[in-house]
């Protein structure tokens, strides 16, 4: 058995669970988008899609860097 479950097949089930808890449609969209963004990053970064500290830290670091660069480019246009 794998050390970590594959996240992608669990996404729909998790979103269904959140809907059953009466989370808002926007919450479901935001959470789902976040997981899909993480999975795309894992694929691009050639990382296994696991929720361990090193992987999540690398994802967050990459996201912050990408956001900062995007913000700087947008700010310099004004």
Tab-separated table of N, CA, C and O in Angstrom:
chain	number	residue	atom	x	y	z
A	1	UNK	N	0.840	-1.189	0.000
A	1	UNK	CA	0.000	0.000	0.000
A	1	UNK	C	0.879	1.244	0.000
A	1	UNK	O	1.876	1.322	0.692
A	2	UNK	N	0.485	2.221	-0.784
A	2	UNK	CA	1.255	3.454	-0.881
A	2	UNK	C	1.244	4.198	0.456
A	2	UNK	O	0.283	4.128	1.209
A	3	UNK	N	2.324	4.911	0.691
A	3	UNK	CA	2.425	5.675	1.936
A	3	UNK	C	1.370	6.770	1.977
A	3	UNK	O	0.823	7.079	3.027
A	4	UNK	N	1.085	7.373	0.826
A	4	UNK	CA	0.093	8.443	0.743
A	4	UNK	C	-0.955	8.070	-0.299
A	4	UNK	O	-0.617	7.566	-1.354
A	5	UNK	N	-2.226	8.353	-0.012
A	5	UNK	CA	-3.251	8.080	-1.030
A	5	UNK	C	-3.122	9.057	-2.182
A	5	UNK	O	-2.614	10.168	-2.027
A	6	UNK	N	-3.570	8.635	-3.347
A	6	UNK	CA	-3.578	9.507	-4.516
A	6	UNK	C	-4.676	10.554	-4.301
A	6	UNK	O	-5.838	10.212	-4.067
A	7	UNK	N	-4.325	11.799	-4.373
A	7	UNK	CA	-5.243	12.884	-4.040
A	7	UNK	C	-6.323	13.080	-5.098
A	7	UNK	O	-7.484	13.308	-4.768
A	8	UNK	N	-5.958	13.005	-6.363
A	8	UNK	CA	-6.902	13.324	-7.441
A	8	UNK	C	-8.216	12.538	-7.335
A	8	UNK	O	-9.287	13.144	-7.410
A	9	UNK	N	-8.186	11.205	-7.166
A	9	UNK	CA	-9.448	10.474	-7.083
A	9	UNK	C	-10.268	10.813	-5.830
A	9	UNK	O	-11.467	10.579	-5.791
A	10	UNK	N	-9.633	11.363	-4.820
A	10	UNK	CA	-10.349	11.696	-3.588
A	10	UNK	C	-11.026	13.062	-3.649
A	10	UNK	O	-11.877	13.368	-2.818
A	11	UNK	N	-10.680	13.876	-4.644
A	11	UNK	CA	-11.186	15.245	-4.699
A	11	UNK	C	-12.701	15.291	-4.780
A	11	UNK	O	-13.342	16.007	-4.000
A	12	UNK	N	-13.298	14.549	-5.692
A	12	UNK	CA	-14.757	14.595	-5.839
A	12	UNK	C	-15.457	14.152	-4.563
A	12	UNK	O	-16.449	14.755	-4.142
A	13	UNK	N	-14.938	13.115	-3.933
A	13	UNK	CA	-15.523	12.620	-2.692
A	13	UNK	C	-15.427	13.674	-1.589
A	13	UNK	O	-16.369	13.899	-0.825
A	14	UNK	N	-14.280	14.348	-1.508
A	14	UNK	CA	-14.083	15.380	-0.489
A	14	UNK	C	-15.025	16.555	-0.720
A	14	UNK	O	-15.638	17.073	0.219
A	15	UNK	N	-15.164	16.966	-1.998
A	15	UNK	CA	-16.078	18.063	-2.303
A	15	UNK	C	-17.522	17.688	-1.993
A	15	UNK	O	-18.294	18.522	-1.501
A	16	UNK	N	-17.888	16.443	-2.237
A	16	UNK	CA	-19.228	15.965	-1.896
A	16	UNK	C	-19.437	16.023	-0.384
A	16	UNK	O	-20.489	16.453	0.106
A	17	UNK	N	-18.425	15.617	0.358
A	17	UNK	CA	-18.479	15.681	1.818
A	17	UNK	C	-18.654	17.128	2.291
A	17	UNK	O	-19.476	17.412	3.177
A	18	UNK	N	-17.916	18.043	1.698
A	18	UNK	CA	-18.035	19.455	2.081
A	18	UNK	C	-19.416	19.999	1.736
A	18	UNK	O	-19.996	20.772	2.506
A	19	UNK	N	-19.956	19.583	0.589
A	19	UNK	CA	-21.304	20.012	0.206
A	19	UNK	C	-22.330	19.491	1.208
A	19	UNK	O	-23.275	20.209	1.573
A	20	UNK	N	-22.138	18.260	1.673
A	20	UNK	CA	-23.042	17.682	2.665
A	20	UNK	C	-22.972	18.448	3.986
A	20	UNK	O	-23.945	18.477	4.746
A	21	UNK	N	-21.846	19.082	4.236
A	21	UNK	CA	-21.700	19.926	5.426
A	21	UNK	C	-22.254	21.328	5.189
A	21	UNK	O	-22.094	22.204	6.020
A	22	UNK	N	-22.860	21.511	4.007
A	22	UNK	CA	-23.502	22.764	3.626
A	22	UNK	C	-22.515	23.918	3.457
A	22	UNK	O	-22.822	25.071	3.749
A	23	UNK	N	-21.323	23.601	2.959
A	23	UNK	CA	-20.370	24.651	2.621
A	23	UNK	C	-20.905	25.391	1.400
A	23	UNK	O	-21.608	24.813	0.562
A	24	UNK	N	-20.567	26.645	1.280
A	24	UNK	CA	-21.089	27.445	0.160
A	24	UNK	C	-20.485	26.985	-1.160
A	24	UNK	O	-19.408	26.379	-1.206
A	25	UNK	N	-21.173	27.320	-2.230
A	25	UNK	CA	-20.689	26.977	-3.573
A	25	UNK	C	-19.317	27.614	-3.815
A	25	UNK	O	-18.439	27.004	-4.435
A	26	UNK	N	-19.129	28.841	-3.329
A	26	UNK	CA	-17.840	29.512	-3.515
A	26	UNK	C	-16.730	28.799	-2.742
A	26	UNK	O	-15.610	28.678	-3.227
A	27	UNK	N	-17.041	28.306	-1.552
A	27	UNK	CA	-16.052	27.548	-0.772
A	27	UNK	C	-15.660	26.281	-1.519
A	27	UNK	O	-14.475	25.963	-1.638
A	28	UNK	N	-16.649	25.565	-2.049
A	28	UNK	CA	-16.363	24.347	-2.803
A	28	UNK	C	-15.491	24.658	-4.007
A	28	UNK	O	-14.528	23.942	-4.297
A	29	UNK	N	-15.805	25.745	-4.718
A	29	UNK	CA	-15.011	26.131	-5.889
A	29	UNK	C	-13.584	26.479	-5.482
A	29	UNK	O	-12.621	26.009	-6.101
A	30	UNK	N	-13.448	27.277	-4.440
A	30	UNK	CA	-12.122	27.704	-3.998
A	30	UNK	C	-11.279	26.518	-3.551
A	30	UNK	O	-10.107	26.393	-3.929
A	31	UNK	N	-11.854	25.642	-2.750
A	31	UNK	CA	-11.111	24.468	-2.274
A	31	UNK	C	-10.743	23.549	-3.437
A	31	UNK	O	-9.624	23.056	-3.516
A	32	UNK	N	-11.700	23.311	-4.331
A	32	UNK	CA	-11.431	22.458	-5.490
A	32	UNK	C	-10.357	23.051	-6.386
A	32	UNK	O	-9.447	22.349	-6.837
A	33	UNK	N	-10.444	24.357	-6.629
A	33	UNK	CA	-9.432	25.031	-7.447
A	33	UNK	C	-8.055	24.917	-6.803
A	33	UNK	O	-7.053	24.718	-7.489
A	34	UNK	N	-8.005	25.052	-5.481
A	34	UNK	CA	-6.732	24.942	-4.770
A	34	UNK	C	-6.094	23.579	-4.933
A	34	UNK	O	-4.888	23.463	-5.195
A	35	UNK	N	-6.901	22.544	-4.804
A	35	UNK	CA	-6.378	21.175	-4.964
A	35	UNK	C	-5.927	20.945	-6.398
A	35	UNK	O	-4.848	20.393	-6.640
A	36	UNK	N	-6.723	21.390	-7.366
A	36	UNK	CA	-6.343	21.217	-8.775
A	36	UNK	C	-5.060	21.997	-9.099
A	36	UNK	O	-4.206	21.513	-9.841
A	37	UNK	N	-4.908	23.186	-8.517
A	37	UNK	CA	-3.676	23.961	-8.709
A	37	UNK	C	-2.487	23.212	-8.133
A	37	UNK	O	-1.421	23.142	-8.751
A	38	UNK	N	-2.657	22.629	-6.956
A	38	UNK	CA	-1.592	21.837	-6.331
A	38	UNK	C	-1.225	20.644	-7.215
A	38	UNK	O	-0.047	20.375	-7.453
A	39	UNK	N	-2.226	19.951	-7.744
A	39	UNK	CA	-1.964	18.781	-8.595
A	39	UNK	C	-1.237	19.179	-9.881
A	39	UNK	O	-0.310	18.486	-10.316
A	40	UNK	N	-1.635	20.309	-10.491
A	40	UNK	CA	-0.938	20.790	-11.701
A	40	UNK	C	0.508	21.150	-11.372
A	40	UNK	O	1.424	20.842	-12.122
A	41	UNK	N	0.708	21.815	-10.233
A	41	UNK	CA	2.066	22.182	-9.826
A	41	UNK	C	2.912	20.925	-9.632
A	41	UNK	O	4.059	20.875	-10.080
A	42	UNK	N	2.348	19.912	-8.983
A	42	UNK	CA	3.089	18.666	-8.767
A	42	UNK	C	3.528	18.065	-10.098
A	42	UNK	O	4.665	17.618	-10.238
A	43	UNK	N	2.627	18.074	-11.056
A	43	UNK	CA	2.946	17.519	-12.380
A	43	UNK	C	4.061	18.331	-13.046
A	43	UNK	O	5.024	17.771	-13.565
A	44	UNK	N	3.942	19.643	-13.016
A	44	UNK	CA	4.941	20.509	-13.657
A	44	UNK	C	6.283	20.442	-12.942
A	44	UNK	O	7.328	20.498	-13.591
A	45	UNK	N	6.241	20.341	-11.620
A	45	UNK	CA	7.474	20.322	-10.823
A	45	UNK	C	8.050	18.916	-10.703
A	45	UNK	O	9.058	18.718	-10.033
A	46	UNK	N	7.386	17.950	-11.343
A	46	UNK	CA	7.816	16.553	-11.286
A	46	UNK	C	7.928	16.071	-9.836
A	46	UNK	O	8.914	15.467	-9.428
A	47	UNK	N	6.872	16.382	-9.057
A	47	UNK	CA	6.798	15.971	-7.658
A	47	UNK	C	5.600	15.060	-7.492
A	47	UNK	O	4.580	15.229	-8.145
A	48	UNK	N	5.723	14.099	-6.605
A	48	UNK	CA	4.580	13.241	-6.290
A	48	UNK	C	3.528	14.087	-5.576
A	48	UNK	O	3.874	14.903	-4.722
A	49	UNK	N	2.249	13.913	-5.917
A	49	UNK	CA	1.203	14.711	-5.276
A	49	UNK	C	0.853	14.173	-3.886
A	49	UNK	O	-0.157	13.516	-3.676
A	50	UNK	N	1.734	14.454	-2.952
A	50	UNK	CA	1.522	14.002	-1.575
A	50	UNK	C	1.466	15.219	-0.658
A	50	UNK	O	2.103	16.242	-0.917
A	51	UNK	N	0.699	15.088	0.393
A	51	UNK	CA	0.559	16.182	1.345
A	51	UNK	C	1.503	15.972	2.521
A	51	UNK	O	1.089	15.714	3.640
A	52	UNK	N	2.785	16.078	2.220
A	52	UNK	CA	3.770	16.037	3.288
A	52	UNK	C	4.405	17.429	3.390
A	52	UNK	O	4.241	18.270	2.510
A	53	UNK	N	5.085	17.680	4.473
A	53	UNK	CA	5.628	19.017	4.729
A	53	UNK	C	6.542	19.524	3.610
A	53	UNK	O	6.373	20.652	3.139
A	54	UNK	N	7.519	18.736	3.140
A	54	UNK	CA	8.408	19.263	2.086
A	54	UNK	C	7.665	19.630	0.800
A	54	UNK	O	7.954	20.660	0.189
A	55	UNK	N	6.721	18.811	0.398
A	55	UNK	CA	5.989	19.082	-0.844
A	55	UNK	C	5.103	20.308	-0.702
A	55	UNK	O	5.088	21.187	-1.574
A	56	UNK	N	4.370	20.384	0.404
A	56	UNK	CA	3.484	21.538	0.611
A	56	UNK	C	4.300	22.823	0.751
A	56	UNK	O	3.941	23.854	0.192
A	57	UNK	N	5.416	22.769	1.466
A	57	UNK	CA	6.271	23.952	1.589
A	57	UNK	C	6.785	24.411	0.227
A	57	UNK	O	6.808	25.608	-0.071
A	58	UNK	N	7.192	23.471	-0.609
A	58	UNK	CA	7.683	23.814	-1.950
A	58	UNK	C	6.559	24.424	-2.792
A	58	UNK	O	6.778	25.398	-3.520
A	59	UNK	N	5.360	23.862	-2.685
A	59	UNK	CA	4.206	24.394	-3.416
A	59	UNK	C	3.892	25.820	-2.964
A	59	UNK	O	3.705	26.720	-3.789
A	60	UNK	N	3.857	26.045	-1.666
A	60	UNK	CA	3.551	27.380	-1.143
A	60	UNK	C	4.633	28.370	-1.562
A	60	UNK	O	4.337	29.488	-2.003
A	61	UNK	N	5.890	27.964	-1.457
A	61	UNK	CA	6.999	28.836	-1.859
A	61	UNK	C	6.867	29.209	-3.342
A	61	UNK	O	7.001	30.370	-3.727
A	62	UNK	N	6.560	28.240	-4.169
A	62	UNK	CA	6.387	28.479	-5.602
A	62	UNK	C	5.201	29.409	-5.855
A	62	UNK	O	5.281	30.318	-6.681
A	63	UNK	N	4.118	29.191	-5.132
A	63	UNK	CA	2.920	30.019	-5.305
A	63	UNK	C	3.192	31.460	-4.899
A	63	UNK	O	2.780	32.396	-5.585
A	64	UNK	N	3.878	31.646	-3.779
A	64	UNK	CA	4.193	32.997	-3.313
A	64	UNK	C	5.102	33.693	-4.315
A	64	UNK	O	4.896	34.862	-4.653
A	65	UNK	N	6.101	32.986	-4.806
A	65	UNK	CA	7.014	33.562	-5.795
A	65	UNK	C	6.255	33.968	-7.046
A	65	UNK	O	6.420	35.071	-7.563
A	66	UNK	N	5.391	33.073	-7.531
A	66	UNK	CA	4.604	33.355	-8.736
A	66	UNK	C	3.681	34.552	-8.500
A	66	UNK	O	3.566	35.443	-9.329
A	67	UNK	N	3.023	34.597	-7.337
A	67	UNK	CA	2.128	35.701	-7.005
A	67	UNK	C	2.915	37.006	-6.905
A	67	UNK	O	2.489	38.033	-7.421
A	68	UNK	N	4.076	36.973	-6.263
A	68	UNK	CA	4.893	38.181	-6.105
A	68	UNK	C	5.335	38.730	-7.454
A	68	UNK	O	5.265	39.939	-7.692
A	69	UNK	N	5.781	37.848	-8.340
A	69	UNK	CA	6.203	38.287	-9.670
A	69	UNK	C	5.031	38.889	-10.434
A	69	UNK	O	5.166	39.926	-11.086
A	70	UNK	N	3.888	38.257	-10.333
A	70	UNK	CA	2.692	38.752	-11.015
A	70	UNK	C	2.301	40.117	-10.464
A	70	UNK	O	1.976	41.039	-11.212
A	71	UNK	N	2.353	40.267	-9.142
A	71	UNK	CA	1.999	41.530	-8.517
A	71	UNK	C	2.980	42.626	-8.924
A	71	UNK	O	2.575	43.744	-9.242
A	72	UNK	N	4.265	42.304	-8.946
A	72	UNK	CA	5.264	43.310	-9.310
A	72	UNK	C	5.069	43.764	-10.754
A	72	UNK	O	5.200	44.949	-11.061
A	73	UNK	N	4.760	42.827	-11.641
A	73	UNK	CA	4.562	43.193	-13.043
A	73	UNK	C	3.313	44.065	-13.188
A	73	UNK	O	3.322	45.040	-13.933
A	74	UNK	N	2.254	43.749	-12.477
A	74	UNK	CA	1.026	44.529	-12.538
A	74	UNK	C	1.236	45.908	-11.931
A	74	UNK	O	0.781	46.909	-12.474
A	75	UNK	N	1.962	45.983	-10.815
A	75	UNK	CA	2.205	47.254	-10.146
A	75	UNK	C	3.062	48.177	-10.990
A	75	UNK	O	2.872	49.386	-10.979
A	76	UNK	N	3.997	47.623	-11.723
A	76	UNK	CA	4.892	48.466	-12.528
A	76	UNK	C	4.175	49.063	-13.737
A	76	UNK	O	4.651	50.014	-14.336
A	77	UNK	N	3.012	48.511	-14.069
A	77	UNK	CA	2.247	49.023	-15.205
A	77	UNK	C	1.470	50.278	-14.840
A	77	UNK	O	0.978	50.980	-15.712
A	78	UNK	N	1.325	50.554	-13.538
A	78	UNK	CA	0.520	51.716	-13.111
A	78	UNK	C	1.383	52.874	-12.707
A	78	UNK	O	2.414	52.933	-12.385
